[in-house]
Coordinates of C-alpha atoms and ligand atoms in Angstrom, one line a residue:
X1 CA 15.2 -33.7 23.0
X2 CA 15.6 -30.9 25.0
X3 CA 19.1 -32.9 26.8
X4 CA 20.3 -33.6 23.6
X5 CA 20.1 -29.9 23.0
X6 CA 21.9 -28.7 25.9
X7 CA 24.5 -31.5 25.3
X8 CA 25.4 -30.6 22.2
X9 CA 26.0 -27.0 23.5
X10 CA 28.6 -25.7 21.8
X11 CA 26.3 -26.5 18.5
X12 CA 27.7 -29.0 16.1
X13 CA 29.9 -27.1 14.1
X14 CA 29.3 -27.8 10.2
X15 CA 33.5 -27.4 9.1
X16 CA 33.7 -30.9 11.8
X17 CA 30.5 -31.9 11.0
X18 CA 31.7 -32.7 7.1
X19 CA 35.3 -33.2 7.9
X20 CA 34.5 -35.8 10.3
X21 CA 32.0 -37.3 7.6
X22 CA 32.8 -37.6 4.0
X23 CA 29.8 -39.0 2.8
X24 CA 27.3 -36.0 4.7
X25 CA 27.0 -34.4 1.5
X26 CA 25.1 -37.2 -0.4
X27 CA 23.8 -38.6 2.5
X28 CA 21.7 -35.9 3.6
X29 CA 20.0 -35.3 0.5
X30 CA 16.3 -36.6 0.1
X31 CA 14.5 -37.0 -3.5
X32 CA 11.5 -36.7 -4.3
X33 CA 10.0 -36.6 -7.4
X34 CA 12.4 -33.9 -9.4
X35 CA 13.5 -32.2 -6.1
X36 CA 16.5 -32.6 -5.0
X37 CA 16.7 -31.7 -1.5
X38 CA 20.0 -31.0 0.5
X39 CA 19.7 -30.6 4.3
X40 CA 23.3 -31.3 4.8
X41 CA 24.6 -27.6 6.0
X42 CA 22.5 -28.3 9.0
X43 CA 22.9 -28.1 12.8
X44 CA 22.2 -32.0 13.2
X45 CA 23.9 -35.1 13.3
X46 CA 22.5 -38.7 12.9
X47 CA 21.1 -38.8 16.8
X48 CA 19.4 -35.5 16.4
X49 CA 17.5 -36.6 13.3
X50 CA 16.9 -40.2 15.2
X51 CA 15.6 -37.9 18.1
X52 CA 13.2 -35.5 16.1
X53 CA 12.2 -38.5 14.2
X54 CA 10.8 -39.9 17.7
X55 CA 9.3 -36.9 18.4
X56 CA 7.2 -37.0 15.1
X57 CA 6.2 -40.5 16.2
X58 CA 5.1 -39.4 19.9
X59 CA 3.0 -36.9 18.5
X60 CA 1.4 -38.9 15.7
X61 CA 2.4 -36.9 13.0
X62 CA 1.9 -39.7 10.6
X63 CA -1.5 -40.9 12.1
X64 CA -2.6 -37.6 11.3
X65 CA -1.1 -38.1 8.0
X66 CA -3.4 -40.7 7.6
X67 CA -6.7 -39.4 9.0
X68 CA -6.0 -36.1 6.7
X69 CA -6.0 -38.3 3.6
X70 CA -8.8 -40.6 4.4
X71 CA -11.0 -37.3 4.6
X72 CA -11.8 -37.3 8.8
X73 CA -12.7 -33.8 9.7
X74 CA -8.9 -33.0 11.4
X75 CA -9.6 -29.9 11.2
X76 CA -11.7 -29.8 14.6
X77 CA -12.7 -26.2 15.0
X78 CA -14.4 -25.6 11.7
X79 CA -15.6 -29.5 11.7
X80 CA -14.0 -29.8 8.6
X81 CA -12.2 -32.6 6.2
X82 CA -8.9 -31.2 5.1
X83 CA -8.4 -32.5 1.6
X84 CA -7.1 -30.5 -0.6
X85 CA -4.9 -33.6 -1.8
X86 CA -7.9 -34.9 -3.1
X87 CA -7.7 -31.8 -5.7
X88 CA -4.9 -33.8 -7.4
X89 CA -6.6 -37.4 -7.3
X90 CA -7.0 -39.5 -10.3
X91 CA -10.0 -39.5 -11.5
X92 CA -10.5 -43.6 -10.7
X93 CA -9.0 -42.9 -6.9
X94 CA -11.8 -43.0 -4.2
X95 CA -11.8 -40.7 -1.1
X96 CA -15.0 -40.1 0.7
X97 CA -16.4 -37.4 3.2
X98 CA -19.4 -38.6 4.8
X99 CA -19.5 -41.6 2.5
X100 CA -19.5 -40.0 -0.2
X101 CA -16.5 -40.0 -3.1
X102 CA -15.4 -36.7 -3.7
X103 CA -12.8 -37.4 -6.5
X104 CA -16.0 -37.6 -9.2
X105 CA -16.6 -33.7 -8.5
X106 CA -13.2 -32.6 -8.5
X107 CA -12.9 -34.3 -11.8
X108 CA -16.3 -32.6 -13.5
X109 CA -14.7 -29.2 -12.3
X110 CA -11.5 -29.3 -13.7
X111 CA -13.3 -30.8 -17.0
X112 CA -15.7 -27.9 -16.6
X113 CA -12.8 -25.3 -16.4
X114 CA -10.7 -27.0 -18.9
X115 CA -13.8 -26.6 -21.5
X116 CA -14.2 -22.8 -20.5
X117 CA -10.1 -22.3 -20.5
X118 CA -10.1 -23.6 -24.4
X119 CA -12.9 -21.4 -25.4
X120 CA -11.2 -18.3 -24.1
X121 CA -7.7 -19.4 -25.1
X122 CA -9.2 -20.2 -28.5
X123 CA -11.2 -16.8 -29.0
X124 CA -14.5 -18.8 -29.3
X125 CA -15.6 -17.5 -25.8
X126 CA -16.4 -13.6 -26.8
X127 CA -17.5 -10.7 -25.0
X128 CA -20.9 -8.7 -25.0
X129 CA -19.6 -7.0 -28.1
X130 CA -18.6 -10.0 -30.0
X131 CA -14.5 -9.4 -29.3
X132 CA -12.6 -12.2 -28.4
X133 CA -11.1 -12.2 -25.0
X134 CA -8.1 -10.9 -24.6
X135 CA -8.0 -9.7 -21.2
X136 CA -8.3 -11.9 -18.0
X137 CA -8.3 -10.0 -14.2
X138 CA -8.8 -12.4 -11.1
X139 CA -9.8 -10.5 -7.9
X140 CA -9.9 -12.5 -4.8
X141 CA -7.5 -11.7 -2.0
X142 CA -5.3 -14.2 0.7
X143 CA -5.3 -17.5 -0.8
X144 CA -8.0 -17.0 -4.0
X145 CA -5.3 -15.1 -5.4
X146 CA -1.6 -15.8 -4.0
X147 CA -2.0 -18.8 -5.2
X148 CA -2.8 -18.4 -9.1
X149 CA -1.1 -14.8 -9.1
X150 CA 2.2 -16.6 -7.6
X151 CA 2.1 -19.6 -10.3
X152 CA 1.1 -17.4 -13.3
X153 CA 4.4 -15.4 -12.5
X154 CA 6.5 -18.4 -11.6
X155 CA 5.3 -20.2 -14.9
X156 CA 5.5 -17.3 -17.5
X157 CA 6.9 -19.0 -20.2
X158 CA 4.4 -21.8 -20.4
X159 CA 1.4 -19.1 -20.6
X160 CA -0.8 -17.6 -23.2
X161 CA 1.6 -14.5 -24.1
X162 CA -1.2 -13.1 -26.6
X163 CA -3.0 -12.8 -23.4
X164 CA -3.0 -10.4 -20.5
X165 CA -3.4 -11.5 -16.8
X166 CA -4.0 -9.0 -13.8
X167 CA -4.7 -10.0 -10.3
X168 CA -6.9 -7.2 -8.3
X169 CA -7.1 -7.9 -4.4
X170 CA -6.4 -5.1 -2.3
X171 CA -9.2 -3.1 -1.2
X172 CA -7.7 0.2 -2.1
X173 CA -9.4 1.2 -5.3
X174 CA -5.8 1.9 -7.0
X175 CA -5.5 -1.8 -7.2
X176 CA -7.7 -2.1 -9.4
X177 CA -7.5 1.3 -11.1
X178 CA -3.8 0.6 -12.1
X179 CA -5.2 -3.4 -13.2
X180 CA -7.9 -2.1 -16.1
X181 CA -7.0 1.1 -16.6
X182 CA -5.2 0.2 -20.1
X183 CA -8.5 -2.4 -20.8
X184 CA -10.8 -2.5 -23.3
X185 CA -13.9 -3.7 -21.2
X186 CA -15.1 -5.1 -24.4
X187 CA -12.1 -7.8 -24.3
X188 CA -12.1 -8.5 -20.2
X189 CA -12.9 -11.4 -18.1
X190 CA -13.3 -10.7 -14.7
X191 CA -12.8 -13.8 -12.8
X192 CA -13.9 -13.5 -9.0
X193 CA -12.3 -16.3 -6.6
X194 CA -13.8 -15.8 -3.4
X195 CA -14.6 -19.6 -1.3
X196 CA -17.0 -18.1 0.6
X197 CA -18.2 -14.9 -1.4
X198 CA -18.1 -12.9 1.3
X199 CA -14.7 -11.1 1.2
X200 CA -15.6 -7.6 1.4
X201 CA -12.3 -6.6 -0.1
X202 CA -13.7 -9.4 -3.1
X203 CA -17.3 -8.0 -3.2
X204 CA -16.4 -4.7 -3.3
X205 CA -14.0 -4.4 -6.3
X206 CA -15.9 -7.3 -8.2
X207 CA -18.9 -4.3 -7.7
X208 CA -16.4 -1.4 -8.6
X209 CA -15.1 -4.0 -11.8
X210 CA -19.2 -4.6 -12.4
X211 CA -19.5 -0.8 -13.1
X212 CA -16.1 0.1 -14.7
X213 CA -17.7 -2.9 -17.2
X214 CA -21.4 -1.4 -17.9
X215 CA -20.1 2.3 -18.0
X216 CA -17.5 0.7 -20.5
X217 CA -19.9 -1.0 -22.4
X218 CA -23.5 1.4 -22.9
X219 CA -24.7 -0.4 -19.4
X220 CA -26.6 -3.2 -20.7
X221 CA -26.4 -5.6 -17.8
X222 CA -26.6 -8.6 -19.7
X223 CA -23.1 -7.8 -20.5
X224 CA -22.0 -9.7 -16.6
X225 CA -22.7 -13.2 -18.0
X226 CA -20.1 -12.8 -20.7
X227 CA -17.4 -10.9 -18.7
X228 CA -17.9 -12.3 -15.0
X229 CA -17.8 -15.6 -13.9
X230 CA -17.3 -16.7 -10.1
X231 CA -15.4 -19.4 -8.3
X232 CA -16.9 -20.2 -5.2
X233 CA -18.0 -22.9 -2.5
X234 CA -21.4 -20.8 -2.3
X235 CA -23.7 -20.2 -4.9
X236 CA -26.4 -18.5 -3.4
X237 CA -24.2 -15.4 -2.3
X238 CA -23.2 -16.2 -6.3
X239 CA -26.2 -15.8 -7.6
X240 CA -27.4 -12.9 -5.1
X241 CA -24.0 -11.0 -6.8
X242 CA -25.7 -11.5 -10.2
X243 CA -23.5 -14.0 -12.0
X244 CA -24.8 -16.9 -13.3
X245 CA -24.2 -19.9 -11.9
X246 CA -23.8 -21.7 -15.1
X247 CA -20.9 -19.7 -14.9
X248 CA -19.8 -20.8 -11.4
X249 CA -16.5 -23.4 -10.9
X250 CA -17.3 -25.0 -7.5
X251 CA -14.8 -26.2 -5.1
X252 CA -15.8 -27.8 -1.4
X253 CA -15.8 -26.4 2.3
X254 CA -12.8 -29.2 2.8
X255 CA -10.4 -27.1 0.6
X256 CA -8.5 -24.4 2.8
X257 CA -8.3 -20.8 1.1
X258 CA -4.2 -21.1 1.5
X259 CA -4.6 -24.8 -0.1
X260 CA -7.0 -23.7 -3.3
X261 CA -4.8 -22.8 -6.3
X262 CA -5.3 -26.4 -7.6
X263 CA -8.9 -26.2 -7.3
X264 CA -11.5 -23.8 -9.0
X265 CA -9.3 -21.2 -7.5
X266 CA -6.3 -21.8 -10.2
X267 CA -9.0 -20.9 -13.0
X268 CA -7.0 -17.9 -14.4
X269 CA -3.6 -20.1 -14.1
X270 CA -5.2 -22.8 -16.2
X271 CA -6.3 -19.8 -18.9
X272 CA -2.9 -18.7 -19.0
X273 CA -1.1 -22.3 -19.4
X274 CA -3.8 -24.1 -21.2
X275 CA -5.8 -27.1 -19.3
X276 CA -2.8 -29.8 -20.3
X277 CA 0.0 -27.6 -18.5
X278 CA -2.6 -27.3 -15.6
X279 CA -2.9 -31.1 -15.2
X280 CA 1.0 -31.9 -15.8
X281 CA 1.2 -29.2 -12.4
X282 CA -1.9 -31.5 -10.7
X283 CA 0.4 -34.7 -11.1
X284 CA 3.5 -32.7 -9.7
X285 CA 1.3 -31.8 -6.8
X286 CA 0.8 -35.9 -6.4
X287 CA 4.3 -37.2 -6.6
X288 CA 4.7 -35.3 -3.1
X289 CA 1.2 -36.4 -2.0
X290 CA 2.2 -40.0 -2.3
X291 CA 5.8 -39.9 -1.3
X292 CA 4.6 -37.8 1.9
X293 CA 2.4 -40.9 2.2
X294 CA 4.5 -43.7 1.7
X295 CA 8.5 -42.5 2.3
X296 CA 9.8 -43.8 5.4
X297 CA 10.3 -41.0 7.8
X298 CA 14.6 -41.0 7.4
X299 CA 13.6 -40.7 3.6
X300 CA 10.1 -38.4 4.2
X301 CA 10.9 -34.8 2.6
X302 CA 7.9 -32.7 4.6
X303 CA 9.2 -34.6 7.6
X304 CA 12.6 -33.9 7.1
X305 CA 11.9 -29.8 6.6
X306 CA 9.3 -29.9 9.2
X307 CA 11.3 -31.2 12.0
X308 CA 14.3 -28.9 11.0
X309 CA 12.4 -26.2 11.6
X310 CA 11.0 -27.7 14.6
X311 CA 14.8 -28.4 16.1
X312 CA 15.2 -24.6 15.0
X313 CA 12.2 -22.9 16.3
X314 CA 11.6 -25.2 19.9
X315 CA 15.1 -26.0 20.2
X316 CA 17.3 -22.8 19.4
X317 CA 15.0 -19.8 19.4
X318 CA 14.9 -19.3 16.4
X319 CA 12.1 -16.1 15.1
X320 CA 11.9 -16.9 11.6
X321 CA 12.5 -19.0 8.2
X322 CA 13.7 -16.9 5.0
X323 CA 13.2 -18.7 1.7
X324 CA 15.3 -17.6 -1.3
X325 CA 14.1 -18.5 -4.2
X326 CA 17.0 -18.4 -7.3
X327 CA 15.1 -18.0 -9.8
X328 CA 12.6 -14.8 -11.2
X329 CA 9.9 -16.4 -11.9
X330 CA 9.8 -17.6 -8.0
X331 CA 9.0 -13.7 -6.9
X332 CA 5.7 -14.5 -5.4
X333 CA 6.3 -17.8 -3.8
X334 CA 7.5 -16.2 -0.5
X335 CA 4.6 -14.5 -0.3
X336 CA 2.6 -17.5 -1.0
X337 CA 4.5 -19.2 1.3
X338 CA 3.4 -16.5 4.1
X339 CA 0.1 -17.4 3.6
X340 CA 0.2 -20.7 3.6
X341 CA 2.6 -21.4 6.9
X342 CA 1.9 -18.0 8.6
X343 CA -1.8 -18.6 8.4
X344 CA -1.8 -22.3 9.3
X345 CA 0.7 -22.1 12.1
X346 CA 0.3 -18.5 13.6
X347 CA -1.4 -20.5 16.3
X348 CA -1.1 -20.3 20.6
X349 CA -4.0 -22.7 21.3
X350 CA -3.7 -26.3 21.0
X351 CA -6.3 -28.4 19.3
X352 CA -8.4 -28.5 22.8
X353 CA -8.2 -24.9 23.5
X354 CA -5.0 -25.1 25.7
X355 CA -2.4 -22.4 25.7
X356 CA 0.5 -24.3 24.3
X357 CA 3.6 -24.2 26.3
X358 CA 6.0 -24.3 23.0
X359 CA 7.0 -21.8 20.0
X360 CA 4.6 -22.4 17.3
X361 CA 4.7 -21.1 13.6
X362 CA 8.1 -18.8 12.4
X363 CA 7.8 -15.6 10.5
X364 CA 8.1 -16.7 6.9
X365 CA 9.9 -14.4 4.7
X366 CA 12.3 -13.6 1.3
X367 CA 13.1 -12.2 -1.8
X368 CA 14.3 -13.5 -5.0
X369 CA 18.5 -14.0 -4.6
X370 CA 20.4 -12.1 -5.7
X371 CA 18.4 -8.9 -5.1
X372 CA 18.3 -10.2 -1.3
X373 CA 22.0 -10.5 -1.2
X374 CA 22.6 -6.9 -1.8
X375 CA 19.6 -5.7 0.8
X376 CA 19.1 -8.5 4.2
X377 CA 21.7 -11.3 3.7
X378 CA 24.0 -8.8 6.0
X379 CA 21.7 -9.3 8.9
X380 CA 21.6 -13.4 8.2
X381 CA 25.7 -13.7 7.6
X382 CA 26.9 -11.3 11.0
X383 CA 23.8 -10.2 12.1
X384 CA 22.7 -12.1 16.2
X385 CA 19.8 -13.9 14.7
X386 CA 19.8 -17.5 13.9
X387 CA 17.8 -17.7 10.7
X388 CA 16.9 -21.1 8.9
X389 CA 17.1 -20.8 5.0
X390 CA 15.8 -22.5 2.0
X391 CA 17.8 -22.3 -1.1
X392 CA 15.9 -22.7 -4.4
X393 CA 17.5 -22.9 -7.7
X394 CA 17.3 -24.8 -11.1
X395 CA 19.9 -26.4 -13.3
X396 CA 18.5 -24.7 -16.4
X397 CA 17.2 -21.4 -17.2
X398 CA 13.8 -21.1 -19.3
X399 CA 14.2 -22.1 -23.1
X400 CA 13.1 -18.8 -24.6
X401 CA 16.1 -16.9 -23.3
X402 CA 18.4 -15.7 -26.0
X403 CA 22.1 -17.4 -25.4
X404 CA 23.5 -14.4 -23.6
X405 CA 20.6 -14.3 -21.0
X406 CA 21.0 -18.1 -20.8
X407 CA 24.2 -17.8 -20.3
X408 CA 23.7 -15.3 -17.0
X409 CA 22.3 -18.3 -15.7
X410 CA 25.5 -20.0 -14.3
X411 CA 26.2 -16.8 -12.5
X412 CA 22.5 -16.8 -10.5
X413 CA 23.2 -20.3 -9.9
X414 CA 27.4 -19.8 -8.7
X415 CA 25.6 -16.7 -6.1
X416 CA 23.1 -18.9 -4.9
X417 CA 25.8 -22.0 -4.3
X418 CA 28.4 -19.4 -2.8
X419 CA 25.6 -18.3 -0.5
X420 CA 25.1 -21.6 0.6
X421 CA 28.8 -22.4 1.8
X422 CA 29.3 -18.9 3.0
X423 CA 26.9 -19.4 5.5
X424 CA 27.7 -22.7 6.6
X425 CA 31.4 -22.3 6.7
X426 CA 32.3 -18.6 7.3
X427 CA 35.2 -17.3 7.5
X428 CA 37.8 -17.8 10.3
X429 CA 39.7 -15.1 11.7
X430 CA 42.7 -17.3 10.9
X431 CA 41.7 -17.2 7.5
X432 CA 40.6 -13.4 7.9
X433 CA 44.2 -12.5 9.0
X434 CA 46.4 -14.6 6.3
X435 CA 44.6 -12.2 4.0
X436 CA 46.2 -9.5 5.8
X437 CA 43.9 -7.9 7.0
X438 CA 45.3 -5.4 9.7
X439 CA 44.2 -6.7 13.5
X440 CA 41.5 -4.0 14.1
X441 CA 39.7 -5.2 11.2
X442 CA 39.6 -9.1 11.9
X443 CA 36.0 -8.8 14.0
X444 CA 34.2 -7.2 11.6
X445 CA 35.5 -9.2 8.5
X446 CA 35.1 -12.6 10.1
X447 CA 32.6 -14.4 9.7
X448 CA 30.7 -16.9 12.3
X449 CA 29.3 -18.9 9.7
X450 CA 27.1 -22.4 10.9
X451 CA 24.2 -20.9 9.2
X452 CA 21.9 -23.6 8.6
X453 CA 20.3 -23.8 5.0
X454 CA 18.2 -26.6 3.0
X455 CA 19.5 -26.4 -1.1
X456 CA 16.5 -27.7 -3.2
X457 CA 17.7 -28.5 -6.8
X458 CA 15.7 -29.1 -9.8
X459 CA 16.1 -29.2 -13.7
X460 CA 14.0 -26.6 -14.4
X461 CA 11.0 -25.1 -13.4
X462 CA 7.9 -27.2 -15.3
X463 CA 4.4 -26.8 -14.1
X464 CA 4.9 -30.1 -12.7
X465 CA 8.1 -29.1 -10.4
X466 CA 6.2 -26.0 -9.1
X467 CA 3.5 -28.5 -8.3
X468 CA 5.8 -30.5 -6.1
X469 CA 7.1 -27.9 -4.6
X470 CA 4.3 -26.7 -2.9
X471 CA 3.1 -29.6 -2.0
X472 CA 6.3 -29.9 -0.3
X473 CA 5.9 -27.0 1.7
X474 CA 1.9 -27.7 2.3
X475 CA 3.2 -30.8 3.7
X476 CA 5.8 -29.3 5.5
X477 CA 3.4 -26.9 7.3
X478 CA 1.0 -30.2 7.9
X479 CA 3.9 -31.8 9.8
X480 CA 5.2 -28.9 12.4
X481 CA 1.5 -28.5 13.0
X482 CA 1.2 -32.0 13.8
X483 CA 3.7 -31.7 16.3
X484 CA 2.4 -28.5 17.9
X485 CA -0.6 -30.1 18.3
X486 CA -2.6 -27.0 16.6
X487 CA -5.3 -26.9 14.1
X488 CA -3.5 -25.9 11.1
X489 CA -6.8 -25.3 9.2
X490 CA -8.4 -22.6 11.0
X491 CA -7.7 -19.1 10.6
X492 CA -10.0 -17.4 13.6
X493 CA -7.0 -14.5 14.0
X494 CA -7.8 -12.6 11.0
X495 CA -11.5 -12.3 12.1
X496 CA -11.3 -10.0 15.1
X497 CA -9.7 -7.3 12.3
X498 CA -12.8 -8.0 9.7
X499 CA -15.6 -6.9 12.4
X500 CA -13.5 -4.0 13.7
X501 CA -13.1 -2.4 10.3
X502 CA -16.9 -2.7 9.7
X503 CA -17.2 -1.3 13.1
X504 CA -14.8 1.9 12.2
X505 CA -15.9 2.1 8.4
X506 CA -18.9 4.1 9.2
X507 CA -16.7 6.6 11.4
X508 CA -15.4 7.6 7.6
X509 CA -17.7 7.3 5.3
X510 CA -20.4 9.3 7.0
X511 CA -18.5 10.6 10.0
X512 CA -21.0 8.7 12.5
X513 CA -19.8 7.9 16.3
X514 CA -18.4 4.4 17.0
X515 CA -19.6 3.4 20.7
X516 CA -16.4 1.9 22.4
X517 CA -13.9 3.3 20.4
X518 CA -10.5 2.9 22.4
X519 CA -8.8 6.6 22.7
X520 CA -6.0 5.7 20.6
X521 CA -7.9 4.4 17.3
X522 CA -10.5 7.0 18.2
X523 CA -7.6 10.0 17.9
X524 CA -6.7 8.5 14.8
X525 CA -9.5 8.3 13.2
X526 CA -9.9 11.9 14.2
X527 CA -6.6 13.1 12.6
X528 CA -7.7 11.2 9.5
X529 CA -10.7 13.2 9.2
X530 CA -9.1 16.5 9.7
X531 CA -6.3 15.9 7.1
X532 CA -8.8 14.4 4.4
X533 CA -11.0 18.1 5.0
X534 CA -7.3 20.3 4.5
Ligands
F6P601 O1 -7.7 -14.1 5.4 C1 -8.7 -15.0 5.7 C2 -9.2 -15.7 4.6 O2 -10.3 -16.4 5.0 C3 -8.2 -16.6 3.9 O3 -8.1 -17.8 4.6 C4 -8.8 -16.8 2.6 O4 -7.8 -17.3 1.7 C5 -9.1 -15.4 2.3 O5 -9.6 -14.8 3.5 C6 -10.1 -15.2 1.2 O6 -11.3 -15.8 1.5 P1 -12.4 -16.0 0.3 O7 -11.8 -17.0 -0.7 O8 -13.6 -16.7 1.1 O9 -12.8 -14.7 -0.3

């Protein structure tokens, strides 16, 4: 790989890449499902594909494909199944842990959470008071609420509009000052999303919510079982909070944080978009599973997108991966996206403790086009960074547009299409100069081009196609893993900050010495104290 790297040195140029290939276009596109996926404005020709396709079979990726689905504990450091494809199962498919078939459960949840999401959609679920429900907040943080905050955005129009949805999750109590401050405690669920109920970002505004609720409502605590209810893999710490557990919507220790919206987790998303929608985005969420499965690896999407990355990352340097998502309702799916590759990959060990000799995860990162366009896309047109991009955009724009805000759709979609070939094929100073342009000015308006980017295409965007595509991208993840030989299902790294902050905490509150403190964090946190006295 690393010869046929240096051979190709210059890079393959895309404007001879297609000219000395008519058929590129079509033949570099994969389908899957209703994605249409176009990697042909990329730095490869047929031997490097051949060539990362061998290094996905030296490194297994596909037998740990299969060991992932069958429910072995692959994720080694926690001693954990990784399933969260059995989250989209059908309810006659069979896939044990320990010998035991986990697809019953899943099914009794979702039928559990689809009889609570009717009774609040419906009104019949009330309030302390007696008022219907008319308020729902979520408050987790990381992947208990990227997830359902990023698909109640990116599916809108298929929600409960009559309804209000807030997502709480940052620790600073203006989070969720600015989320209920307009509420009627009387009309609000608080839904709190926490796997391990333990989150002290969680716990502590689900407490702050608890009060804001009993102050609201005379302080009767009775009032928690109709306005709280939990999702959770631990119902003791459930219970110990004071929620019921009646009103508790389990999920399992083999379903990572960052791979949870589809379980318990995506409680709030199936409120907003009714239990039916919720399924339709399940099945989406399958159609990858089972092509990830069964598609040959020249036809395998997550392969595909893995091992460009892979080429980019290992083979070219490359820092980071922007995805550019056409489309408005797609404003939180980069962040998702952070989570869920940035967490899983941010990785330097390999899966027996080794330092590994070889880039591992990129920095993930993106905006909605065009607002990117007009901010960043400077840096990734002339700027000296190679950066890998995913273009997303859909053929139609959401039905409930009036004609004339339909009709802006063709120009989202022309930007995101122009973008595309800009980046790939540049502009030559040749070109630059039969413009005119006088001499001085020919550097600065010419551009390189040779940009790679992956177009993915769809009809519109159905709870079913955002469905597929994160199971593209969960799979995508699962494949560069794979063949950095990491353990894409830990998350150790963001521990080391959790114990410090408890460590510091007390420094504030109560102004107490911290034993250890290095000088640096223990000048700041004297400079804090002065300026919060002034
Ligand atoms: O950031 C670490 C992490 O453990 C994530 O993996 C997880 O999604 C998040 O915290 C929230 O955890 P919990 O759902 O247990 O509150």
């Amino acid at each position: 790989m690393e010869d046929h790297r240096t051979d190709a040195l210059p890079q393959p140029d895309l404007r001879e890449l297609f000219a000395a290939d008519p058929g590129r276009a079509e033949r570099y596109v994969v389908h899957v499902g209703d994605l249409r996926i176009d990697y042909s404005k990329h730095l490869v020709t047929d031997e490097t594909l051949a060539l990362l396709q061998e290094l996905a079979t030296a490194t297994d990726v596909f037998g740990l494909r299969d060991a992932m689905f069958r429910g072995e504990r692959i994720n080694t450091t926690e001693n954990r199944a990784v399933l969260h494809t059995a989250l989209r199962a059908p309810r006659d498919a069979v896939i044990e842990v320990d010998g035991e078939n986990v697809v019953p459960g899943v099914h009794a949840v979702l039928d559990k959470m689809a009889a609570f999401a009717d009774r609040v959609r419906s009104g019949e679920w009330t309030g302390h008071t007696g008022k219907r429900i008319r308020n729902v907040v979520n408050i987790g943080i990381g992947g208990s609420d990227l997830g359902p905050a990023m698909a109640y955005e990116a599916l809108r129009p298929f929600t409960a509009r009559e309804l209000t949805f807030r997502f709480v999750s940052n620790v600073d109590g203006s989070d969720l000052h600015e989320a209920v401050r307009d509420l009627d405690p009387a009309e609000t669920l608080f839904i709190v999303a926490s796997k391990t109920f333990t989150t002290i970002e969680t716990i502590t505004n689900a407490t702050s919510a608890r009060s804001w609720l009993l102050e609201g409502l005379g302080g009767d605590e009775k009032a928690v079982a109709k306005h709280f209810v939990a999702l959770s893999t631990n119902a003791e710490k459930v219970a110990g909070f004071g929620i019921d557990v009646d009103n508790m919507f389990e999920f399992w220790d083999w379903v990572g944080g960052r791979y949870s919206y589809d379980s318990a987790i995506g409680l709030s998303l199936m409120i907003a978009i009714g239990p039916d929608r919720f399924r339709e985005m399940l099945d989406g969420f399958r159609i990858v599973d089972e092509h990830f499965r069964n598609a040959p690896a020249g036809a395998n999407a997550p392969l595909i997108m893995g091992l460009l990355g892979i080429w980019y990352g290992n083979f070219h340097d490359a820092q980071s991966h922007a995805v550019l998502p056409y489309s408005h309702y797609l404003s939180k799916f980069t962040a998702y996206l952070q989570q869920l590759d940035m967490e899983s990959n941010g990785k330097s060990v390999d899966r027996d403790g080794r330092p590994v000799q070889w880039q591992t995860g990129p920095v993930v990162w993106g905006t909605p086009g065009t607002n990117g366009q007009h901010a960043y896309y400077q840096l990734i047109h002339q700027g000296t960074k190679l950066i890998p991009a995913d273009l997303i955009g859909f053929a139609r724009p959401v039905a409930e547009l009036s004609d004339e805000l339909k009709a802006q759709h063709d120009l989202l979609m022309a930007n995101l299409f122009a973008q595309g070939q800009a980046l790939a094929f540049g502009k030559t100073a040749e070109e630059v100069r039969a413009e005119g342009v006088p001499e001085e000015q020919v550097p600065h308006r010419t551009f390189q081009g040779n940009h790679p980017t992956t177009t993915i295409l769809a009809t519109e965007l159905t709870p079913s196609v955002l469905g597929q595509l994160v199971a593209l991208y969960e799979h995508k993840v699962f494949v560069q893993g794979a063949v950095w030989n990491i353990d894409s299902f830990d998350q150790w790294g963001v521990e080391l900050g959790k114990v410090l902050a408890k460590r510091v905490e007390p420094a504030l509150t109560e102004g107490a010495d911290v034993p250890g403190l290095d000088p640096s964090t223990a000048a700041l946190v004297a400079a804090y104290r002065n300026l919060r006295e002034v």
